[in-house]
Amino acid sequence: MVAACGYGRNRPSDFDERSGARIAWLDTETQEHGTRAQSWCNVRLDGKCAVITGAAGGIGRAIARGFAREGARLVCLDINADGAMRLAREIGDSAMPVACDITDFVAVKQALADSVRFLGRVDLLMAVAGGSGDRPVPFLDLDLQTWEWMRSHNLDGNFNCGLLFARHMAANGGGAIIFTSSQLAEVVRPGLAHYSAAKGGLKMLVKGMAVDLAEHGIRVNALAPGTTSTDSARTYYSRPDVLEANKRLTALGRMAEPEEMVGAAVFLASDEASYVTGATIMVDGGYTLQ
Amino acid sequence: MNRLAGKISLISGGARGQGAAEAELFAREGAIVVIADILDNEGERVASDINGAGGEATYIHLDVTQELAWATSVREVVDRYGGLNVLVNNAGINNSSSIEALTVSEWNRVMDVNLKGVFLGTKFAIPAMRRSGGGSIVNISSTAGMVANPGVTMSAYVASKGGVRLITKATAIELAGDNIRCNSVHPGIIQTEMLQEMMANDELVAKRLGSIPLGRFGTVRDVALLVLFLASDESNYITGSEFTVDGGLTAQ
């Protein structure tokens, strides 16, 4: 590893005067000379207290690990208690699992209380939980149950988390909320009217919350992943022709890896994005471009 | 940190304001920075400040409206550093004439700098980036490339920035197979030299501040941090997309 962080030779004190982020000193091994040199790195989420919903899924796991690497303490929230526990154990002392079904308002209230007990406060909500179901359903075949499942998992659940965590943040000096939208909030595909409707609603919830919460020091943005190589996507795209069609629709010609969502999530979560609110960051390989 | 370690980056309009902030931040993150501008004194100073602080920067004189100048500049960069990884098409000018009062020469000037400059920069960067195995082009548009605002007359500027927004998408589509990504950045109202006139008018300042949900103008650093993300490999799956940094201005 190259020893330098930033200018390397430079004094660290003048690095991040505006965000006030703590600068951590690290000992790094320089391969070239085989000597230990003192270097420094800026941890981009140092001191942040984050709750990640859907933490046990592919994207949630990658982002949770990314947040932990950048110095955040976190609660890994998921309806899948085992998955949340495994992830929290892997991350270590800075993470705690919480089992919660976000479509249940009372359960989210309890999860917030548990999170505050562990973290002290929450200034970051990374809401990943959601889903597109396991297969497309042509519109004429939709039933009320399928519609309600889609709406509750992608819209109601995020409303529950958004409302309760925003109230907590407003009372505690502000924070940042990131919802997980989709490329299908912008365009539609056959058999996914119900999914696009839910994600399209979420897109406007993001803007509405951003406008109302700005005065409380809360930024609200969305991360919109394209087709990402997670377990659920692998099931969804198990038919080769469906997979090929998806690749053709993506300018970069491939699915995303979950890790490719981390950069945008860290950016939106950090103080680097302190002037960004009401925005959606598309991480879709150019899917919505064509 | 070293988020742009060794990336050879050309920033047009890098002599002051947003461009200079991008140059300084890029250098801190390990990039080799080429500052291109027509403001020679300011550009030289930004480069020498960066070099003095232990970074790596050069200044070159470049009028972004001149095709030959772009060809020469990109060749100089490649000769000197061996490639090109990042292009920030940042150079731009403002014009606040009403449509009625706007002259054709004013219109042409705005289009030349803001839109033709982006086209030429992209055109000449492509072969160099392709030979470097890919790259990232960041085009600085504006929220004025998405919406027009009441109370301000800037039709030529709005039209040019709207053009930047869409040439970005065309570039992204054409070059996806070459591993060259292209995205647009849409700053809201940022405190820079370009807006000095507006900032001197207290009434106008109060009115514009009232229109921004976060209740403050943006800083050049706010924009530079977003450009840094788009230039870095952290945004490897992002292309053809638009990024607002506007305090919520366009969320309303």
mmCIF file with all atom_site columns, N, CA and C in Angstrom, chain B residues 19-70:
data_model
loop_
_atom_site.group_PDB
_atom_site.id
_atom_site.type_symbol
_atom_site.label_atom_id
_atom_site.label_alt_id
_atom_site.label_comp_id
_atom_site.label_asym_id
_atom_site.label_entity_id
_atom_site.label_seq_id
_atom_site.pdbx_PDB_ins_code
_atom_site.Cartn_x
_atom_site.Cartn_y
_atom_site.Cartn_z
_atom_site.occupancy
_atom_site.B_iso_or_equiv
_atom_site.pdbx_formal_charge
_atom_site.auth_seq_id
_atom_site.auth_comp_id
_atom_site.auth_asym_id
_atom_site.auth_atom_id
_atom_site.pdbx_PDB_model_num
ATOM 1   N N  . GLY B 1 19 ? -13.741 25.334 -10.266 1.00 0.00 ? 19 GLY B N  1
ATOM 2   C CA . GLY B 1 19 ? -12.659 24.594 -10.918 1.00 0.00 ? 19 GLY B CA 1
ATOM 3   C C  . GLY B 1 19 ? -11.425 24.510 -10.030 1.00 0.00 ? 19 GLY B C  1
ATOM 4   N N  . ALA B 1 20 ? -11.087 25.634 -9.387  1.00 0.00 ? 20 ALA B N  1
ATOM 5   C CA . ALA B 1 20 ? -9.911  25.650 -8.511  1.00 0.00 ? 20 ALA B CA 1
ATOM 6   C C  . ALA B 1 20 ? -10.142 24.747 -7.299  1.00 0.00 ? 20 ALA B C  1
ATOM 7   N N  . ALA B 1 21 ? -11.366 24.768 -6.769  1.00 0.00 ? 21 ALA B N  1
ATOM 8   C CA . ALA B 1 21 ? -11.675 23.902 -5.617  1.00 0.00 ? 21 ALA B CA 1
ATOM 9   C C  . ALA B 1 21 ? -11.558 22.432 -6.014  1.00 0.00 ? 21 ALA B C  1
ATOM 10  N N  . GLU B 1 22 ? -12.017 22.113 -7.230  1.00 0.00 ? 22 GLU B N  1
ATOM 11  C CA . GLU B 1 22 ? -11.894 20.738 -7.721  1.00 0.00 ? 22 GLU B CA 1
ATOM 12  C C  . GLU B 1 22 ? -10.416 20.355 -7.859  1.00 0.00 ? 22 GLU B C  1
ATOM 13  N N  . ALA B 1 23 ? -9.630  21.274 -8.440  1.00 0.00 ? 23 ALA B N  1
ATOM 14  C CA . ALA B 1 23 ? -8.200  20.994 -8.636  1.00 0.00 ? 23 ALA B CA 1
ATOM 15  C C  . ALA B 1 23 ? -7.530  20.684 -7.301  1.00 0.00 ? 23 ALA B C  1
ATOM 16  N N  . GLU B 1 24 ? -7.795  21.521 -6.291  1.00 0.00 ? 24 GLU B N  1
ATOM 17  C CA . GLU B 1 24 ? -7.153  21.328 -4.991  1.00 0.00 ? 24 GLU B CA 1
ATOM 18  C C  . GLU B 1 24 ? -7.589  20.017 -4.339  1.00 0.00 ? 24 GLU B C  1
ATOM 19  N N  . LEU B 1 25 ? -8.884  19.744 -4.406  1.00 0.00 ? 25 LEU B N  1
ATOM 20  C CA . LEU B 1 25 ? -9.395  18.507 -3.796  1.00 0.00 ? 25 LEU B CA 1
ATOM 21  C C  . LEU B 1 25 ? -8.861  17.272 -4.527  1.00 0.00 ? 25 LEU B C  1
ATOM 22  N N  . PHE B 1 26 ? -8.854  17.321 -5.844  1.00 0.00 ? 26 PHE B N  1
ATOM 23  C CA . PHE B 1 26 ? -8.330  16.199 -6.635  1.00 0.00 ? 26 PHE B CA 1
ATOM 24  C C  . PHE B 1 26 ? -6.875  15.920 -6.237  1.00 0.00 ? 26 PHE B C  1
ATOM 25  N N  . ALA B 1 27 ? -6.089  16.985 -6.126  1.00 0.00 ? 27 ALA B N  1
ATOM 26  C CA . ALA B 1 27 ? -4.672  16.811 -5.794  1.00 0.00 ? 27 ALA B CA 1
ATOM 27  C C  . ALA B 1 27 ? -4.509  16.186 -4.415  1.00 0.00 ? 27 ALA B C  1
ATOM 28  N N  . ARG B 1 28 ? -5.330  16.622 -3.467  1.00 0.00 ? 28 ARG B N  1
ATOM 29  C CA . ARG B 1 28 ? -5.287  16.044 -2.124  1.00 0.00 ? 28 ARG B CA 1
ATOM 30  C C  . ARG B 1 28 ? -5.579  14.557 -2.154  1.00 0.00 ? 28 ARG B C  1
ATOM 31  N N  . GLU B 1 29 ? -6.401  14.156 -3.119  1.00 0.00 ? 29 GLU B N  1
ATOM 32  C CA . GLU B 1 29 ? -6.779  12.741 -3.207  1.00 0.00 ? 29 GLU B CA 1
ATOM 33  C C  . GLU B 1 29 ? -5.849  11.970 -4.137  1.00 0.00 ? 29 GLU B C  1
ATOM 34  N N  . GLY B 1 30 ? -4.716  12.555 -4.448  1.00 0.00 ? 30 GLY B N  1
ATOM 35  C CA . GLY B 1 30 ? -3.675  11.803 -5.151  1.00 0.00 ? 30 GLY B CA 1
ATOM 36  C C  . GLY B 1 30 ? -3.684  11.920 -6.663  1.00 0.00 ? 30 GLY B C  1
ATOM 37  N N  . ALA B 1 31 ? -4.560  12.767 -7.228  1.00 0.00 ? 31 ALA B N  1
ATOM 38  C CA . ALA B 1 31 ? -4.602  12.918 -8.684  1.00 0.00 ? 31 ALA B CA 1
ATOM 39  C C  . ALA B 1 31 ? -3.452  13.786 -9.184  1.00 0.00 ? 31 ALA B C  1
ATOM 40  N N  . ILE B 1 32 ? -3.081  13.564 -10.443 1.00 0.00 ? 32 ILE B N  1
ATOM 41  C CA . ILE B 1 32 ? -2.198  14.486 -11.152 1.00 0.00 ? 32 ILE B CA 1
ATOM 42  C C  . ILE B 1 32 ? -3.119  15.456 -11.871 1.00 0.00 ? 32 ILE B C  1
ATOM 43  N N  . VAL B 1 33 ? -3.012  16.736 -11.546 1.00 0.00 ? 33 VAL B N  1
ATOM 44  C CA . VAL B 1 33 ? -4.026  17.686 -11.991 1.00 0.00 ? 33 VAL B CA 1
ATOM 45  C C  . VAL B 1 33 ? -3.475  18.639 -13.045 1.00 0.00 ? 33 VAL B C  1
ATOM 46  N N  . VAL B 1 34 ? -4.195  18.740 -14.156 1.00 0.00 ? 34 VAL B N  1
ATOM 47  C CA . VAL B 1 34 ? -3.864  19.732 -15.171 1.00 0.00 ? 34 VAL B CA 1
ATOM 48  C C  . VAL B 1 34 ? -4.967  20.783 -15.150 1.00 0.00 ? 34 VAL B C  1
ATOM 49  N N  . ILE B 1 35 ? -4.567  22.000 -14.807 1.00 0.00 ? 35 ILE B N  1
ATOM 50  C CA . ILE B 1 35 ? -5.521  23.105 -14.721 1.00 0.00 ? 35 ILE B CA 1
ATOM 51  C C  . ILE B 1 35 ? -5.486  23.842 -16.050 1.00 0.00 ? 35 ILE B C  1
ATOM 52  N N  . ALA B 1 36 ? -6.627  23.889 -16.741 1.00 0.00 ? 36 ALA B N  1
ATOM 53  C CA . ALA B 1 36 ? -6.675  24.528 -18.048 1.00 0.00 ? 36 ALA B CA 1
ATOM 54  C C  . ALA B 1 36 ? -7.604  25.729 -17.971 1.00 0.00 ? 36 ALA B C  1
ATOM 55  N N  . ASP B 1 37 ? -7.124  26.881 -18.419 1.00 0.00 ? 37 ASP B N  1
ATOM 56  C CA . ASP B 1 37 ? -7.946  28.088 -18.299 1.00 0.00 ? 37 ASP B CA 1
ATOM 57  C C  . ASP B 1 37 ? -7.363  29.162 -19.208 1.00 0.00 ? 37 ASP B C  1
ATOM 58  N N  . ILE B 1 38 ? -8.082  30.292 -19.295 1.00 0.00 ? 38 ILE B N  1
ATOM 59  C CA . ILE B 1 38 ? -7.490  31.433 -19.997 1.00 0.00 ? 38 ILE B CA 1
ATOM 60  C C  . ILE B 1 38 ? -6.988  32.469 -18.996 1.00 0.00 ? 38 ILE B C  1
ATOM 61  N N  . LEU B 1 39 ? -7.252  32.239 -17.701 1.00 0.00 ? 39 LEU B N  1
ATOM 62  C CA . LEU B 1 39 ? -6.791  33.158 -16.649 1.00 0.00 ? 39 LEU B CA 1
ATOM 63  C C  . LEU B 1 39 ? -5.421  32.681 -16.176 1.00 0.00 ? 39 LEU B C  1
ATOM 64  N N  . ASP B 1 40 ? -4.365  33.105 -16.913 1.00 0.00 ? 40 ASP B N  1
ATOM 65  C CA . ASP B 1 40 ? -3.040  32.527 -16.688 1.00 0.00 ? 40 ASP B CA 1
ATOM 66  C C  . ASP B 1 40 ? -2.504  32.764 -15.275 1.00 0.00 ? 40 ASP B C  1
ATOM 67  N N  . ASN B 1 41 ? -2.619  34.008 -14.784 1.00 0.00 ? 41 ASN B N  1
ATOM 68  C CA . ASN B 1 41 ? -2.040  34.297 -13.465 1.00 0.00 ? 41 ASN B CA 1
ATOM 69  C C  . ASN B 1 41 ? -2.698  33.475 -12.368 1.00 0.00 ? 41 ASN B C  1
ATOM 70  N N  . GLU B 1 42 ? -4.055  33.471 -12.380 1.00 0.00 ? 42 GLU B N  1
ATOM 71  C CA . GLU B 1 42 ? -4.776  32.715 -11.359 1.00 0.00 ? 42 GLU B CA 1
ATOM 72  C C  . GLU B 1 42 ? -4.482  31.218 -11.476 1.00 0.00 ? 42 GLU B C  1
ATOM 73  N N  . GLY B 1 43 ? -4.449  30.720 -12.722 1.00 0.00 ? 43 GLY B N  1
ATOM 74  C CA . GLY B 1 43 ? -4.209  29.293 -12.942 1.00 0.00 ? 43 GLY B CA 1
ATOM 75  C C  . GLY B 1 43 ? -2.826  28.868 -12.470 1.00 0.00 ? 43 GLY B C  1
ATOM 76  N N  . GLU B 1 44 ? -1.811  29.689 -12.802 1.00 0.00 ? 44 GLU B N  1
ATOM 77  C CA . GLU B 1 44 ? -0.444  29.389 -12.350 1.00 0.00 ? 44 GLU B CA 1
ATOM 78  C C  . GLU B 1 44 ? -0.395  29.349 -10.825 1.00 0.00 ? 44 GLU B C  1
ATOM 79  N N  . ARG B 1 45 ? -1.122  30.266 -10.200 1.00 0.00 ? 45 ARG B N  1
ATOM 80  C CA . ARG B 1 45 ? -1.092  30.333 -8.737  1.00 0.00 ? 45 ARG B CA 1
ATOM 81  C C  . ARG B 1 45 ? -1.718  29.082 -8.127  1.00 0.00 ? 45 ARG B C  1
ATOM 82  N N  . VAL B 1 46 ? -2.864  28.645 -8.673  1.00 0.00 ? 46 VAL B N  1
ATOM 83  C CA . VAL B 1 46 ? -3.506  27.433 -8.141  1.00 0.00 ? 46 VAL B CA 1
ATOM 84  C C  . VAL B 1 46 ? -2.537  26.249 -8.267  1.00 0.00 ? 46 VAL B C  1
ATOM 85  N N  . ALA B 1 47 ? -1.878  26.149 -9.439  1.00 0.00 ? 47 ALA B N  1
ATOM 86  C CA . ALA B 1 47 ? -0.946  25.038 -9.653  1.00 0.00 ? 47 ALA B CA 1
ATOM 87  C C  . ALA B 1 47 ? 0.217   25.108 -8.672  1.00 0.00 ? 47 ALA B C  1
ATOM 88  N N  . SER B 1 48 ? 0.766   26.319 -8.481  1.00 0.00 ? 48 SER B N  1
ATOM 89  C CA . SER B 1 48 ? 1.943   26.387 -7.611  1.00 0.00 ? 48 SER B CA 1
ATOM 90  C C  . SER B 1 48 ? 1.545   26.167 -6.150  1.00 0.00 ? 48 SER B C  1
ATOM 91  N N  . ASP B 1 49 ? 0.333   26.591 -5.766  1.00 0.00 ? 49 ASP B N  1
ATOM 92  C CA . ASP B 1 49 ? -0.136  26.301 -4.402  1.00 0.00 ? 49 ASP B CA 1
ATOM 93  C C  . ASP B 1 49 ? -0.212  24.795 -4.177  1.00 0.00 ? 49 ASP B C  1
ATOM 94  N N  . ILE B 1 50 ? -0.752  24.098 -5.170  1.00 0.00 ? 50 ILE B N  1
ATOM 95  C CA . ILE B 1 50 ? -0.886  22.643 -5.044  1.00 0.00 ? 50 ILE B CA 1
ATOM 96  C C  . ILE B 1 50 ? 0.494   21.992 -4.958  1.00 0.00 ? 50 ILE B C  1
ATOM 97  N N  . ASN B 1 51 ? 1.400   22.406 -5.855  1.00 0.00 ? 51 ASN B N  1
ATOM 98  C CA . ASN B 1 51 ? 2.744   21.832 -5.848  1.00 0.00 ? 51 ASN B CA 1
ATOM 99  C C  . ASN B 1 51 ? 3.466   22.135 -4.539  1.00 0.00 ? 51 ASN B C  1
ATOM 100 N N  . GLY B 1 52 ? 3.262   23.366 -4.044  1.00 0.00 ? 52 GLY B N  1
ATOM 101 C CA . GLY B 1 52 ? 3.904   23.774 -2.793  1.00 0.00 ? 52 GLY B CA 1
ATOM 102 C C  . GLY B 1 52 ? 3.438   22.926 -1.613  1.00 0.00 ? 52 GLY B C  1
ATOM 103 N N  . ALA B 1 53 ? 2.205   22.458 -1.702  1.00 0.00 ? 53 ALA B N  1
ATOM 104 C CA . ALA B 1 53 ? 1.660   21.668 -0.593  1.00 0.00 ? 53 ALA B CA 1
ATOM 105 C C  . ALA B 1 53 ? 1.939   20.174 -0.777  1.00 0.00 ? 53 ALA B C  1
ATOM 106 N N  . GLY B 1 54 ? 2.716   19.835 -1.800  1.00 0.00 ? 54 GLY B N  1
ATOM 107 C CA . GLY B 1 54 ? 3.100   18.430 -1.956  1.00 0.00 ? 54 GLY B CA 1
ATOM 108 C C  . GLY B 1 54 ? 2.290   17.668 -2.980  1.00 0.00 ? 54 GLY B C  1
ATOM 109 N N  . GLY B 1 55 ? 1.390   18.374 -3.678  1.00 0.00 ? 55 GLY B N  1
ATOM 110 C CA . GLY B 1 55 ? 0.602   17.718 -4.726  1.00 0.00 ? 55 GLY B CA 1
ATOM 111 C C  . GLY B 1 55 ? 1.289   17.831 -6.068  1.00 0.00 ? 55 GLY B C  1
ATOM 112 N N  . GLU B 1 56 ? 0.576   17.418 -7.111  1.00 0.00 ? 56 GLU B N  1
ATOM 113 C CA . GLU B 1 56 ? 1.161   17.423 -8.452  1.00 0.00 ? 56 GLU B CA 1
ATOM 114 C C  . GLU B 1 56 ? 0.195   18.139 -9.395  1.00 0.00 ? 56 GLU B C  1
ATOM 115 N N  . ALA B 1 57 ? 0.583   19.315 -9.879  1.00 0.00 ? 57 ALA B N  1
ATOM 116 C CA . ALA B 1 57 ? -0.311  20.067 -10.761 1.00 0.00 ? 57 ALA B CA 1
ATOM 117 C C  . ALA B 1 57 ? 0.471   20.869 -11.787 1.00 0.00 ? 57 ALA B C  1
ATOM 118 N N  . THR B 1 58 ? -0.136  21.053 -12.952 1.00 0.00 ? 58 THR B N  1
ATOM 119 C CA . THR B 1 58 ? 0.426   21.915 -13.995 1.00 0.00 ? 58 THR B CA 1
ATOM 120 C C  . THR B 1 58 ? -0.675  22.830 -14.489 1.00 0.00 ? 58 THR B C  1
ATOM 121 N N  . TYR B 1 59 ? -0.294  24.006 -14.925 1.00 0.00 ? 59 TYR B N  1
ATOM 122 C CA . TYR B 1 59 ? -1.256  24.890 -15.564 1.00 0.00 ? 59 TYR B CA 1
ATOM 123 C C  . TYR B 1 59 ? -0.985  24.931 -17.060 1.00 0.00 ? 59 TYR B C  1
ATOM 124 N N  . ILE B 1 60 ? -2.054  24.876 -17.867 1.00 0.00 ? 60 ILE B N  1
ATOM 125 C CA . ILE B 1 60 ? -1.887  25.132 -19.295 1.00 0.00 ? 60 ILE B CA 1
ATOM 126 C C  . ILE B 1 60 ? -2.932  26.148 -19.758 1.00 0.00 ? 60 ILE B C  1
ATOM 127 N N  . HIS B 1 61 ? -2.523  26.982 -20.711 1.00 0.00 ? 61 HIS B N  1
ATOM 128 C CA . HIS B 1 61 ? -3.463  27.955 -21.258 1.00 0.00 ? 61 HIS B CA 1
ATOM 129 C C  . HIS B 1 61 ? -4.368  27.239 -22.256 1.00 0.00 ? 61 HIS B C  1
ATOM 130 N N  . LEU B 1 62 ? -5.682  27.348 -22.052 1.00 0.00 ? 62 LEU B N  1
ATOM 131 C CA . LEU B 1 62 ? -6.613  26.683 -22.970 1.00 0.00 ? 62 LEU B CA 1
ATOM 132 C C  . LEU B 1 62 ? -7.893  27.493 -23.095 1.00 0.00 ? 62 LEU B C  1
ATOM 133 N N  . ASP B 1 63 ? -8.176  27.919 -24.308 1.00 0.00 ? 63 ASP B N  1
ATOM 134 C CA . ASP B 1 63 ? -9.472  28.521 -24.614 1.00 0.00 ? 63 ASP B CA 1
ATOM 135 C C  . ASP B 1 63 ? -10.371 27.385 -25.095 1.00 0.00 ? 63 ASP B C  1
ATOM 136 N N  . VAL B 1 64 ? -11.389 27.040 -24.299 1.00 0.00 ? 64 VAL B N  1
ATOM 137 C CA . VAL B 1 64 ? -12.176 25.835 -24.584 1.00 0.00 ? 64 VAL B CA 1
ATOM 138 C C  . VAL B 1 64 ? -12.982 25.941 -25.877 1.00 0.00 ? 64 VAL B C  1
ATOM 139 N N  . THR B 1 65 ? -13.072 27.142 -26.451 1.00 0.00 ? 65 THR B N  1
ATOM 140 C CA . THR B 1 65 ? -13.851 27.292 -27.684 1.00 0.00 ? 65 THR B CA 1
ATOM 141 C C  . THR B 1 65 ? -13.012 26.967 -28.924 1.00 0.00 ? 65 THR B C  1
ATOM 142 N N  . GLN B 1 66 ? -11.696 26.737 -28.733 1.00 0.00 ? 66 GLN B N  1
ATOM 143 C CA . GLN B 1 66 ? -10.786 26.558 -29.872 1.00 0.00 ? 66 GLN B CA 1
ATOM 144 C C  . GLN B 1 66 ? -10.410 25.082 -30.063 1.00 0.00 ? 66 GLN B C  1
ATOM 145 N N  . GLU B 1 67 ? -10.812 24.553 -31.197 1.00 0.00 ? 67 GLU B N  1
ATOM 146 C CA . GLU B 1 67 ? -10.577 23.141 -31.495 1.00 0.00 ? 67 GLU B CA 1
ATOM 147 C C  . GLU B 1 67 ? -9.089  22.777 -31.438 1.00 0.00 ? 67 GLU B C  1
ATOM 148 N N  . LEU B 1 68 ? -8.275  23.611 -32.101 1.00 0.00 ? 68 LEU B N  1
ATOM 149 C CA . LEU B 1 68 ? -6.839  23.323 -32.153 1.00 0.00 ? 68 LEU B CA 1
ATOM 150 C C  . LEU B 1 68 ? -6.213  23.337 -30.763 1.00 0.00 ? 68 LEU B C  1
ATOM 151 N N  . ALA B 1 69 ? -6.695  24.281 -29.934 1.00 0.00 ? 69 ALA B N  1
ATOM 152 C CA . ALA B 1 69 ? -6.141  24.406 -28.592 1.00 0.00 ? 69 ALA B CA 1
ATOM 153 C C  . ALA B 1 69 ? -6.426  23.139 -27.784 1.00 0.00 ? 69 ALA B C  1
ATOM 154 N N  . TRP B 1 70 ? -7.597  22.566 -27.961 1.00 0.00 ? 70 TRP B N  1
ATOM 155 C CA . TRP B 1 70 ? -7.931  21.312 -27.267 1.00 0.00 ? 70 TRP B CA 1
ATOM 156 C C  . TRP B 1 70 ? -7.001  20.182 -27.725 1.00 0.00 ? 70 TRP B C  1
#
